PDB file of C-alpha atoms in Angstrom:
ATOM      1  CA  UNK O   1      72.622  97.415  39.196  1.00  0.00           C
ATOM      2  CA  UNK O   2      75.775  95.901  40.739  1.00  0.00           C
ATOM      3  CA  UNK O   3      78.726  95.544  38.194  1.00  0.00           C
ATOM      4  CA  UNK O   4      80.296  92.077  37.712  1.00  0.00           C
ATOM      5  CA  UNK O   5      83.176  91.238  40.178  1.00  0.00           C
ATOM      6  CA  UNK O   6      85.563  90.987  37.358  1.00  0.00           C
ATOM      7  CA  UNK O   7      84.543  94.594  36.152  1.00  0.00           C
ATOM      8  CA  UNK O   8      84.901  96.000  39.666  1.00  0.00           C
ATOM      9  CA  UNK O   9      88.335  94.457  40.236  1.00  0.00           C
ATOM     10  CA  UNK O  10      89.554  95.754  36.873  1.00  0.00           C
ATOM     11  CA  UNK O  11      88.137  99.292  37.764  1.00  0.00           C
ATOM     12  CA  UNK O  12      89.952  99.256  41.076  1.00  0.00           C
ATOM     13  CA  UNK O  13      93.313  98.178  39.456  1.00  0.00           C
ATOM     14  CA  UNK O  14      93.159 100.966  36.788  1.00  0.00           C
ATOM     15  CA  UNK O  15      92.278 103.429  39.802  1.00  0.00           C
ATOM     16  CA  UNK O  16      95.207 102.230  41.789  1.00  0.00           C
ATOM     17  CA  UNK O  17      97.697 102.430  38.817  1.00  0.00           C
ATOM     18  CA  UNK O  18      96.473 105.876  37.998  1.00  0.00           C
ATOM     19  CA  UNK O  19      97.065 106.836  41.624  1.00  0.00           C
ATOM     20  CA  UNK O  20     100.511 105.419  41.679  1.00  0.00           C
ATOM     21  CA  UNK O  21     101.432 107.222  38.489  1.00  0.00           C
ATOM     22  CA  UNK O  22     100.204 110.549  39.989  1.00  0.00           C
ATOM     23  CA  UNK O  23     102.372 109.786  43.213  1.00  0.00           C
ATOM     24  CA  UNK O  24     105.475 109.103  41.153  1.00  0.00           C
ATOM     25  CA  UNK O  25     105.092 112.432  39.503  1.00  0.00           C
ATOM     26  CA  UNK O  26     104.397 114.114  42.618  1.00  0.00           C
ATOM     27  CA  UNK O  27     107.380 112.520  44.389  1.00  0.00           C
ATOM     28  CA  UNK O  28     109.781 113.640  41.529  1.00  0.00           C
ATOM     29  CA  UNK O  29     108.447 117.155  41.797  1.00  0.00           C
ATOM     30  CA  UNK O  30     108.711 117.427  45.420  1.00  0.00           C
ATOM     31  CA  UNK O  31     112.252 116.165  45.132  1.00  0.00           C
ATOM     32  CA  UNK O  32     113.088 119.039  42.722  1.00  0.00           C
ATOM     33  CA  UNK O  33     111.476 121.415  44.999  1.00  0.00           C
ATOM     34  CA  UNK O  34     113.285 120.216  48.185  1.00  0.00           C
ATOM     35  CA  UNK O  35     116.481 120.329  46.392  1.00  0.00           C
ATOM     36  CA  UNK O  36     116.088 123.773  45.040  1.00  0.00           C
ATOM     37  CA  UNK O  37     114.591 125.462  47.962  1.00  0.00           C
ATOM     38  CA  UNK O  38     115.612 123.434  50.986  1.00  0.00           C
ATOM     39  CA  UNK O  39     112.722 124.676  53.113  1.00  0.00           C
ATOM     40  CA  UNK O  40     109.683 123.198  51.800  1.00  0.00           C
ATOM     41  CA  UNK O  41     109.540 120.894  54.976  1.00  0.00           C
ATOM     42  CA  UNK O  42     109.943 122.001  58.436  1.00  0.00           C
ATOM     43  CA  UNK O  43     112.172 119.276  59.931  1.00  0.00           C
ATOM     44  CA  UNK O  44     113.563 118.589  63.319  1.00  0.00           C
ATOM     45  CA  UNK O  45     117.139 117.460  62.571  1.00  0.00           C
ATOM     46  CA  UNK O  46     117.939 114.990  65.331  1.00  0.00           C
ATOM     47  CA  UNK O  47     121.535 113.597  65.346  1.00  0.00           C
ATOM     48  CA  UNK O  48     120.643 110.465  67.072  1.00  0.00           C
ATOM     49  CA  UNK O  49     117.293 109.576  66.020  1.00  0.00           C
ATOM     50  CA  UNK O  50     116.411 108.419  69.420  1.00  0.00           C
ATOM     51  CA  UNK O  51     112.611 108.061  70.063  1.00  0.00           C
ATOM     52  CA  UNK O  52     110.919 109.652  73.059  1.00  0.00           C
ATOM     53  CA  UNK O  53     110.078 107.617  76.008  1.00  0.00           C
ATOM     54  CA  UNK O  54     107.864 104.589  75.259  1.00  0.00           C
ATOM     55  CA  UNK O  55     105.751 105.569  78.254  1.00  0.00           C
ATOM     56  CA  UNK O  56     104.809 108.944  76.762  1.00  0.00           C
ATOM     57  CA  UNK O  57     101.164 109.580  75.651  1.00  0.00           C
ATOM     58  CA  UNK O  58     100.873 109.708  71.928  1.00  0.00           C
ATOM     59  CA  UNK O  59      97.405 110.492  70.201  1.00  0.00           C
ATOM     60  CA  UNK O  60      97.138 108.730  66.787  1.00  0.00           C
ATOM     61  CA  UNK O  61      94.974 110.628  64.245  1.00  0.00           C
ATOM     62  CA  UNK O  62      91.594 109.163  63.327  1.00  0.00           C
ATOM     63  CA  UNK O  63      92.846 108.277  59.976  1.00  0.00           C
ATOM     64  CA  UNK O  64      95.341 105.812  61.430  1.00  0.00           C
ATOM     65  CA  UNK O  65      92.740 103.681  63.212  1.00  0.00           C
ATOM     66  CA  UNK O  66      89.971 104.951  64.038  1.00  0.00           C
ATOM     67  CA  UNK O  67      89.412 104.757  67.708  1.00  0.00           C
ATOM     68  CA  UNK O  68      92.292 104.521  70.231  1.00  0.00           C
ATOM     69  CA  UNK O  69      95.229 106.526  71.749  1.00  0.00           C
ATOM     70  CA  UNK O  70      98.501 104.486  71.699  1.00  0.00           C
ATOM     71  CA  UNK O  71     100.607 104.704  69.754  1.00  0.00           C
ATOM     72  CA  UNK O  72     119.060  87.366  67.612  1.00  0.00           C
ATOM     73  CA  UNK O  73     118.146  84.288  65.708  1.00  0.00           C
ATOM     74  CA  UNK O  74     118.093  84.036  62.136  1.00  0.00           C
ATOM     75  CA  UNK O  75     120.327  85.208  59.519  1.00  0.00           C
ATOM     76  CA  UNK O  76     119.942  89.072  58.980  1.00  0.00           C
ATOM     77  CA  UNK O  77     120.612  88.837  55.257  1.00  0.00           C
ATOM     78  CA  UNK O  78     123.296  90.280  53.129  1.00  0.00           C
ATOM     79  CA  UNK O  79     125.183  93.243  54.122  1.00  0.00           C
ATOM     80  CA  UNK O  80     124.627  96.397  52.111  1.00  0.00           C
ATOM     81  CA  UNK O  81     126.881  97.131  49.209  1.00  0.00           C
ATOM     82  CA  UNK O  82     128.993 100.106  49.955  1.00  0.00           C
ATOM     83  CA  UNK O  83     128.987 101.059  46.182  1.00  0.00           C
ATOM     84  CA  UNK O  84     125.094 100.811  46.196  1.00  0.00           C
ATOM     85  CA  UNK O  85     125.069 102.760  49.471  1.00  0.00           C
ATOM     86  CA  UNK O  86     127.167 105.591  47.793  1.00  0.00           C
ATOM     87  CA  UNK O  87     124.570 105.668  45.032  1.00  0.00           C
ATOM     88  CA  UNK O  88     121.820 106.318  47.498  1.00  0.00           C
ATOM     89  CA  UNK O  89     123.710 108.927  49.294  1.00  0.00           C
ATOM     90  CA  UNK O  90     124.194 110.832  45.986  1.00  0.00           C
ATOM     91  CA  UNK O  91     120.403 110.396  45.129  1.00  0.00           C
ATOM     92  CA  UNK O  92     119.193 111.439  48.631  1.00  0.00           C
ATOM     93  CA  UNK O  93     121.909 113.715  49.858  1.00  0.00           C
ATOM     94  CA  UNK O  94     119.939 117.048  48.746  1.00  0.00           C
ATOM     95  CA  UNK O  95     116.654 115.896  50.326  1.00  0.00           C
ATOM     96  CA  UNK O  96     115.994 117.949  53.450  1.00  0.00           C
ATOM     97  CA  UNK O  97     114.550 115.882  56.377  1.00  0.00           C
ATOM     98  CA  UNK O  98     115.399 113.197  58.990  1.00  0.00           C
ATOM     99  CA  UNK O  99     114.929 109.793  57.327  1.00  0.00           C
ATOM    100  CA  UNK O 100     116.354 106.468  56.661  1.00  0.00           C
ATOM    101  CA  UNK O 101     115.760 103.990  53.754  1.00  0.00           C
ATOM    102  CA  UNK O 102     116.915 100.449  52.813  1.00  0.00           C
ATOM    103  CA  UNK O 103     116.333  98.892  49.326  1.00  0.00           C
ATOM    104  CA  UNK O 104     116.787  95.134  48.951  1.00  0.00           C
ATOM    105  CA  UNK O 105     116.569  92.854  45.914  1.00  0.00           C
ATOM    106  CA  UNK O 106     115.460  89.471  47.550  1.00  0.00           C
ATOM    107  CA  UNK O 107     116.322  87.555  44.148  1.00  0.00           C
ATOM    108  CA  UNK O 108     120.152  88.628  43.908  1.00  0.00           C
ATOM    109  CA  UNK O 109     120.601  89.496  47.654  1.00  0.00           C
ATOM    110  CA  UNK O 110     121.884  92.931  46.783  1.00  0.00           C
ATOM    111  CA  UNK O 111     120.787  95.833  49.141  1.00  0.00           C
ATOM    112  CA  UNK O 112     121.751  99.375  49.826  1.00  0.00           C
ATOM    113  CA  UNK O 113     120.871 101.766  52.898  1.00  0.00           C
ATOM    114  CA  UNK O 114     120.799 105.341  53.815  1.00  0.00           C
ATOM    115  CA  UNK O 115     120.686 106.265  57.506  1.00  0.00           C
ATOM    116  CA  UNK O 116     121.173 104.263  60.637  1.00  0.00           C
ATOM    117  CA  UNK O 117     119.197 106.166  63.178  1.00  0.00           C
ATOM    118  CA  UNK O 118     116.237 104.703  65.235  1.00  0.00           C
ATOM    119  CA  UNK O 119     112.671 105.918  64.728  1.00  0.00           C
ATOM    120  CA  UNK O 120     109.336 105.179  66.318  1.00  0.00           C
ATOM    121  CA  UNK O 121     107.282 102.691  64.232  1.00  0.00           C
ATOM    122  CA  UNK O 122     103.753 104.075  64.554  1.00  0.00           C
ATOM    123  CA  UNK O 123     101.527 101.502  62.752  1.00  0.00           C
ATOM    124  CA  UNK O 124     104.122  99.769  60.751  1.00  0.00           C
ATOM    125  CA  UNK O 125     104.737  97.644  63.746  1.00  0.00           C
ATOM    126  CA  UNK O 126     101.311  95.918  62.946  1.00  0.00           C
ATOM    127  CA  UNK O 127     103.197  93.682  60.420  1.00  0.00           C
ATOM    128  CA  UNK O 128     105.645  92.829  63.256  1.00  0.00           C
ATOM    129  CA  UNK O 129     102.911  92.053  65.647  1.00  0.00           C
ATOM    130  CA  UNK O 130     100.978  89.781  63.144  1.00  0.00           C
ATOM    131  CA  UNK O 131     104.420  87.945  62.290  1.00  0.00           C
ATOM    132  CA  UNK O 132     104.999  87.552  65.982  1.00  0.00           C
ATOM    133  CA  UNK O 133     101.544  86.049  66.452  1.00  0.00           C
ATOM    134  CA  UNK O 134     101.908  83.749  63.580  1.00  0.00           C
ATOM    135  CA  UNK O 135     105.326  82.534  65.041  1.00  0.00           C
ATOM    136  CA  UNK O 136     104.008  81.956  68.492  1.00  0.00           C
ATOM    137  CA  UNK O 137     100.942  79.986  67.301  1.00  0.00           C
ATOM    138  CA  UNK O 138     102.705  78.051  64.673  1.00  0.00           C
ATOM    139  CA  UNK O 139     100.692  79.709  61.995  1.00  0.00           C
ATOM    140  CA  UNK O 140      97.274  78.902  63.316  1.00  0.00           C
ATOM    141  CA  UNK O 141      94.943  81.671  64.218  1.00  0.00           C
ATOM    142  CA  UNK O 142      91.476  81.754  65.772  1.00  0.00           C
ATOM    143  CA  UNK O 143      88.483  83.154  63.899  1.00  0.00           C
ATOM    144  CA  UNK O 144      88.549  86.296  66.132  1.00  0.00           C
ATOM    145  CA  UNK O 145      92.298  86.697  65.559  1.00  0.00           C
ATOM    146  CA  UNK O 146      91.962  86.431  61.894  1.00  0.00           C
ATOM    147  CA  UNK O 147      89.363  89.076  61.971  1.00  0.00           C
ATOM    148  CA  UNK O 148      91.390  91.334  64.039  1.00  0.00           C
ATOM    149  CA  UNK O 149      94.432  90.683  61.781  1.00  0.00           C
ATOM    150  CA  UNK O 150      92.583  91.794  58.599  1.00  0.00           C
ATOM    151  CA  UNK O 151      91.231  95.020  60.396  1.00  0.00           C
ATOM    152  CA  UNK O 152      94.625  95.712  61.702  1.00  0.00           C
ATOM    153  CA  UNK O 153      96.543  95.341  58.323  1.00  0.00           C
ATOM    154  CA  UNK O 154      93.994  96.463  55.812  1.00  0.00           C
ATOM    155  CA  UNK O 155      92.359  99.201  57.828  1.00  0.00           C
ATOM    156  CA  UNK O 156      95.145  99.948  60.407  1.00  0.00           C
ATOM    157  CA  UNK O 157      92.679  99.432  63.261  1.00  0.00           C
ATOM    158  CA  UNK O 158      94.296 100.229  66.609  1.00  0.00           C
ATOM    159  CA  UNK O 159      91.870  98.321  68.737  1.00  0.00           C
ATOM    160  CA  UNK O 160      92.578  95.128  66.665  1.00  0.00           C
ATOM    161  CA  UNK O 161      96.387  95.877  67.098  1.00  0.00           C
ATOM    162  CA  UNK O 162      96.036  96.277  70.816  1.00  0.00           C
ATOM    163  CA  UNK O 163      94.115  92.873  71.134  1.00  0.00           C
ATOM    164  CA  UNK O 164      96.909  91.003  69.035  1.00  0.00           C
ATOM    165  CA  UNK O 165      99.664  92.895  70.811  1.00  0.00           C
ATOM    166  CA  UNK O 166      98.322  91.461  74.051  1.00  0.00           C
ATOM    167  CA  UNK O 167      97.949  88.062  72.443  1.00  0.00           C
ATOM    168  CA  UNK O 168     101.694  87.840  71.726  1.00  0.00           C
ATOM    169  CA  UNK O 169     102.584  88.789  75.280  1.00  0.00           C
ATOM    170  CA  UNK O 170     102.922  92.419  74.990  1.00  0.00           C
ATOM    171  CA  UNK O 171     106.416  94.107  74.709  1.00  0.00           C
ATOM    172  CA  UNK O 172     108.146  91.102  76.147  1.00  0.00           C
ATOM    173  CA  UNK O 173     106.528  88.638  73.588  1.00  0.00           C
ATOM    174  CA  UNK O 174     107.148  91.015  70.655  1.00  0.00           C
ATOM    175  CA  UNK O 175     110.763  91.332  71.751  1.00  0.00           C
ATOM    176  CA  UNK O 176     111.175  87.575  71.848  1.00  0.00           C
ATOM    177  CA  UNK O 177     109.708  87.222  68.412  1.00  0.00           C
ATOM    178  CA  UNK O 178     111.916  89.893  67.046  1.00  0.00           C
ATOM    179  CA  UNK O 179     115.032  88.056  68.417  1.00  0.00           C
ATOM    180  CA  UNK O 180     113.835  85.059  66.339  1.00  0.00           C
ATOM    181  CA  UNK O 181     113.312  87.227  63.379  1.00  0.00           C
ATOM    182  CA  UNK O 182     116.883  88.684  63.748  1.00  0.00           C
ATOM    183  CA  UNK O 183     115.771  92.327  64.320  1.00  0.00           C
ATOM    184  CA  UNK O 184     118.730  93.607  66.554  1.00  0.00           C
ATOM    185  CA  UNK O 185     117.866  97.260  66.467  1.00  0.00           C
ATOM    186  CA  UNK O 186     114.078  97.083  67.463  1.00  0.00           C
ATOM    187  CA  UNK O 187     112.588  97.488  70.912  1.00  0.00           C
ATOM    188  CA  UNK O 188     108.955  96.997  71.652  1.00  0.00           C
ATOM    189  CA  UNK O 189     106.968  99.906  73.064  1.00  0.00           C
ATOM    190  CA  UNK O 190     106.239  99.339  76.677  1.00  0.00           C
ATOM    191  CA  UNK O 191     103.083  99.846  78.864  1.00  0.00           C
ATOM    192  CA  UNK O 192     100.831  98.843  75.868  1.00  0.00           C
ATOM    193  CA  UNK O 193     102.213 101.595  73.566  1.00  0.00           C
ATOM    194  CA  UNK O 194     102.982  99.450  70.608  1.00  0.00           C
ATOM    195  CA  UNK O 195     103.122 102.318  68.420  1.00  0.00           C
ATOM    196  CA  UNK O 196     106.258 103.652  70.112  1.00  0.00           C
ATOM    197  CA  UNK O 197     108.304 100.621  69.357  1.00  0.00           C
ATOM    198  CA  UNK O 198     111.728 101.808  68.007  1.00  0.00           C
ATOM    199  CA  UNK O 199     113.273 100.437  65.064  1.00  0.00           C
ATOM    200  CA  UNK O 200     115.686 101.046  62.167  1.00  0.00           C
ATOM    201  CA  UNK O 201     115.308 100.874  58.343  1.00  0.00           C
ATOM    202  CA  UNK O 202     117.628  98.015  58.248  1.00  0.00           C
ATOM    203  CA  UNK O 203     115.452  96.025  60.749  1.00  0.00           C
ATOM    204  CA  UNK O 204     112.329  96.745  58.879  1.00  0.00           C
ATOM    205  CA  UNK O 205     114.085  95.474  55.630  1.00  0.00           C
ATOM    206  CA  UNK O 206     114.988  92.252  57.759  1.00  0.00           C
ATOM    207  CA  UNK O 207     111.347  92.063  58.657  1.00  0.00           C
ATOM    208  CA  UNK O 208     110.304  92.370  55.033  1.00  0.00           C
ATOM    209  CA  UNK O 209     112.477  89.344  54.304  1.00  0.00           C
ATOM    210  CA  UNK O 210     110.797  87.481  57.170  1.00  0.00           C
ATOM    211  CA  UNK O 211     107.456  88.013  55.340  1.00  0.00           C
ATOM    212  CA  UNK O 212     108.423  87.862  51.696  1.00  0.00           C
ATOM    213  CA  UNK O 213     111.339  85.224  51.575  1.00  0.00           C
ATOM    214  CA  UNK O 214     112.362  81.818  52.708  1.00  0.00           C
ATOM    215  CA  UNK O 215     114.992  83.272  54.935  1.00  0.00           C
ATOM    216  CA  UNK O 216     112.269  83.279  57.685  1.00  0.00           C
ATOM    217  CA  UNK O 217     111.195  81.397  60.948  1.00  0.00           C
ATOM    218  CA  UNK O 218     107.654  81.499  59.506  1.00  0.00           C
ATOM    219  CA  UNK O 219     106.199  78.830  57.366  1.00  0.00           C
ATOM    220  CA  UNK O 220     105.143  79.432  53.870  1.00  0.00           C
ATOM    221  CA  UNK O 221     101.464  79.621  54.689  1.00  0.00           C
ATOM    222  CA  UNK O 222     102.109  82.188  57.313  1.00  0.00           C
ATOM    223  CA  UNK O 223     104.122  84.353  55.031  1.00  0.00           C
ATOM    224  CA  UNK O 224     101.510  84.020  52.250  1.00  0.00           C
ATOM    225  CA  UNK O 225      98.843  85.021  54.508  1.00  0.00           C
ATOM    226  CA  UNK O 226     100.542  88.116  55.881  1.00  0.00           C
ATOM    227  CA  UNK O 227     101.682  89.141  52.425  1.00  0.00           C
ATOM    228  CA  UNK O 228      97.980  88.738  51.146  1.00  0.00           C
ATOM    229  CA  UNK O 229      96.745  91.105  53.898  1.00  0.00           C
ATOM    230  CA  UNK O 230      99.603  93.689  53.083  1.00  0.00           C
ATOM    231  CA  UNK O 231      98.279  93.617  49.357  1.00  0.00           C
ATOM    232  CA  UNK O 232      94.613  94.538  50.532  1.00  0.00           C
ATOM    233  CA  UNK O 233      95.403  97.727  52.326  1.00  0.00           C
ATOM    234  CA  UNK O 234      92.542 100.340  52.055  1.00  0.00           C
ATOM    235  CA  UNK O 235      92.996 102.623  49.097  1.00  0.00           C
ATOM    236  CA  UNK O 236      93.289 105.679  51.116  1.00  0.00           C
ATOM    237  CA  UNK O 237      96.391 104.237  52.893  1.00  0.00           C
ATOM    238  CA  UNK O 238      97.951 103.083  49.697  1.00  0.00           C
ATOM    239  CA  UNK O 239     100.807 105.624  49.705  1.00  0.00           C
ATOM    240  CA  UNK O 240     104.456 105.612  50.550  1.00  0.00           C
ATOM    241  CA  UNK O 241     106.605 103.028  49.079  1.00  0.00           C
ATOM    242  CA  UNK O 242     104.052 102.480  46.313  1.00  0.00           C
ATOM    243  CA  UNK O 243     105.349 105.741  44.814  1.00  0.00           C
ATOM    244  CA  UNK O 244     108.255 103.817  43.524  1.00  0.00           C
ATOM    245  CA  UNK O 245     106.169 100.932  42.156  1.00  0.00           C
ATOM    246  CA  UNK O 246     105.893 100.018  38.506  1.00  0.00           C
ATOM    247  CA  UNK O 247     104.048  96.553  38.829  1.00  0.00           C
ATOM    248  CA  UNK O 248     100.659  97.556  40.255  1.00  0.00           C
ATOM    249  CA  UNK O 249     100.478  94.951  43.015  1.00  0.00           C
ATOM    250  CA  UNK O 250     102.164  96.629  45.958  1.00  0.00           C
ATOM    251  CA  UNK O 251     102.069  95.016  49.362  1.00  0.00           C
ATOM    252  CA  UNK O 252     102.691  97.478  52.039  1.00  0.00           C
ATOM    253  CA  UNK O 253     101.881  98.970  55.591  1.00  0.00           C
ATOM    254  CA  UNK O 254     102.168 102.583  56.639  1.00  0.00           C
ATOM    255  CA  UNK O 255     102.408 104.370  59.928  1.00  0.00           C
ATOM    256  CA  UNK O 256     101.740 108.051  60.877  1.00  0.00           C
ATOM    257  CA  UNK O 257     101.466 109.815  63.977  1.00  0.00           C
ATOM    258  CA  UNK O 258     102.210 113.357  65.552  1.00  0.00           C
ATOM    259  CA  UNK O 259     104.416 113.395  68.459  1.00  0.00           C
ATOM    260  CA  UNK O 260     102.732 115.106  71.515  1.00  0.00           C
ATOM    261  CA  UNK O 261     106.067 116.760  72.728  1.00  0.00           C
ATOM    262  CA  UNK O 262     106.708 118.574  69.372  1.00  0.00           C
ATOM    263  CA  UNK O 263     103.601 118.368  67.238  1.00  0.00           C
ATOM    264  CA  UNK O 264     105.875 117.029  64.588  1.00  0.00           C
ATOM    265  CA  UNK O 265     104.933 113.980  62.389  1.00  0.00           C
ATOM    266  CA  UNK O 266     106.318 110.400  62.184  1.00  0.00           C
ATOM    267  CA  UNK O 267     105.581 108.903  58.745  1.00  0.00           C
ATOM    268  CA  UNK O 268     106.862 105.445  57.899  1.00  0.00           C
ATOM    269  CA  UNK O 269     106.234 103.037  54.880  1.00  0.00           C
ATOM    270  CA  UNK O 270     107.497  99.458  54.389  1.00  0.00           C
ATOM    271  CA  UNK O 271     106.660  96.981  51.707  1.00  0.00           C
ATOM    272  CA  UNK O 272     107.143  94.956  48.584  1.00  0.00           C
ATOM    273  CA  UNK O 273     107.122  96.781  45.125  1.00  0.00           C
ATOM    274  CA  UNK O 274     108.102  95.954  41.607  1.00  0.00           C
ATOM    275  CA  UNK O 275     110.560  98.028  39.691  1.00  0.00           C
ATOM    276  CA  UNK O 276     112.245  97.179  36.280  1.00  0.00           C
ATOM    277  CA  UNK O 277     110.357  93.845  36.320  1.00  0.00           C
ATOM    278  CA  UNK O 278     111.647  92.497  39.612  1.00  0.00           C
ATOM    279  CA  UNK O 279     110.548  92.491  43.228  1.00  0.00           C
ATOM    280  CA  UNK O 280     112.164  94.848  45.673  1.00  0.00           C
ATOM    281  CA  UNK O 281     111.812  95.328  49.472  1.00  0.00           C
ATOM    282  CA  UNK O 282     111.674  98.925  50.555  1.00  0.00           C
ATOM    283  CA  UNK O 283     111.601 100.446  54.057  1.00  0.00           C
ATOM    284  CA  UNK O 284     111.317 104.156  54.573  1.00  0.00           C
ATOM    285  CA  UNK O 285     111.330 105.739  58.077  1.00  0.00           C
ATOM    286  CA  UNK O 286     110.872 109.408  58.926  1.00  0.00           C
ATOM    287  CA  UNK O 287     110.211 111.943  61.662  1.00  0.00           C
ATOM    288  CA  UNK O 288     110.065 115.619  62.240  1.00  0.00           C
ATOM    289  CA  UNK O 289     107.803 116.738  59.355  1.00  0.00           C
ATOM    290  CA  UNK O 290     105.622 119.606  60.001  1.00  0.00           C
ATOM    291  CA  UNK O 291     102.268 118.046  58.671  1.00  0.00           C
ATOM    292  CA  UNK O 292     101.272 114.524  57.717  1.00  0.00           C
ATOM    293  CA  UNK O 293     101.155 115.515  54.116  1.00  0.00           C
ATOM    294  CA  UNK O 294     104.775 116.849  54.306  1.00  0.00           C
ATOM    295  CA  UNK O 295     105.811 113.459  55.899  1.00  0.00           C
ATOM    296  CA  UNK O 296     104.059 111.463  53.124  1.00  0.00           C
ATOM    297  CA  UNK O 297     105.669 113.526  50.361  1.00  0.00           C
ATOM    298  CA  UNK O 298     109.100 113.143  52.006  1.00  0.00           C
ATOM    299  CA  UNK O 299     108.662 109.280  52.343  1.00  0.00           C
ATOM    300  CA  UNK O 300     107.399 109.119  48.825  1.00  0.00           C
ATOM    301  CA  UNK O 301     110.242 111.249  47.457  1.00  0.00           C
ATOM    302  CA  UNK O 302     112.704 109.125  49.327  1.00  0.00           C
ATOM    303  CA  UNK O 303     111.289 105.820  48.161  1.00  0.00           C
ATOM    304  CA  UNK O 304     111.206 106.898  44.482  1.00  0.00           C
ATOM    305  CA  UNK O 305     114.702 108.320  44.433  1.00  0.00           C
ATOM    306  CA  UNK O 306     116.283 105.424  46.488  1.00  0.00           C
ATOM    307  CA  UNK O 307     114.721 102.762  44.165  1.00  0.00           C
ATOM    308  CA  UNK O 308     115.614 104.558  40.946  1.00  0.00           C
ATOM    309  CA  UNK O 309     119.279 104.922  42.177  1.00  0.00           C
ATOM    310  CA  UNK O 310     119.380 101.281  43.372  1.00  0.00           C
ATOM    311  CA  UNK O 311     118.086  99.885  40.067  1.00  0.00           C
ATOM    312  CA  UNK O 312     120.462 102.237  38.054  1.00  0.00           C
ATOM    313  CA  UNK O 313     123.349 100.856  40.001  1.00  0.00           C
ATOM    314  CA  UNK O 314     122.316  97.150  39.565  1.00  0.00           C
ATOM    315  CA  UNK O 315     122.355  97.863  35.725  1.00  0.00           C
ATOM    316  CA  UNK O 316     125.927  99.250  35.659  1.00  0.00           C
TER     317      UNK O 316
END
């Protein structure tokens, strides 16, 4: 006998809350191990963060899609606070890995950042693709496009992403939209390799403002639609910045892929969380992890430590 919808919803929420609690505890434990040992992860320490050629062949793991191989306009928002940046540096300086993070409070306008390097997006670019499509079509999508958008964001389906990437005009169309969004450090992947788009944590924070605030060329209906899909991400992909959440209603998108040239992993996470009773926009980018699990652990450790430091600084 099927349980009532209300009961199923409550059960799912309890399960998601329990998972997030376990993730926070795991992130704290990982941070301690990383600080003490400095060798838990095997990391490629790029000094430039420059991604490999966008024409390279990249194989996405089945978990990130399922099927395919692929992978200045508006106000850019407030400048990061140097004092807040210092707090993040103190909190993250002992973590061993190549990563960057930005935390922003859309209510107060405060923000803080660690790291300025560029990273390959992997599947977090799917938020950008849908935002670009909504901008291009004035918020009006066909039935097929809506179905593809749901698959792309909720399930991280790559076939759907390729179809919508083509619908926005490929790399040229995505770059044009990003200029309107104010993303000054993002370059779309060429030759159909949307997953090899390069970006920065600061640009991803700007993209989150496009989705979650009125500081956006998107209309309110488009923003609400995209945010809703980000809140429906499949349970097995509900990791990353959610490790820092205290509210239980995370809206996020993650990306993960191994680089063919090194075998090392790109793992990224962007989204809106709640901490200390207020919404925060968090973007964490990383590469060079020896395994997918190591990359996820690093991203979750960075998110938890950065958000905690940011919130502690705001209370001072």
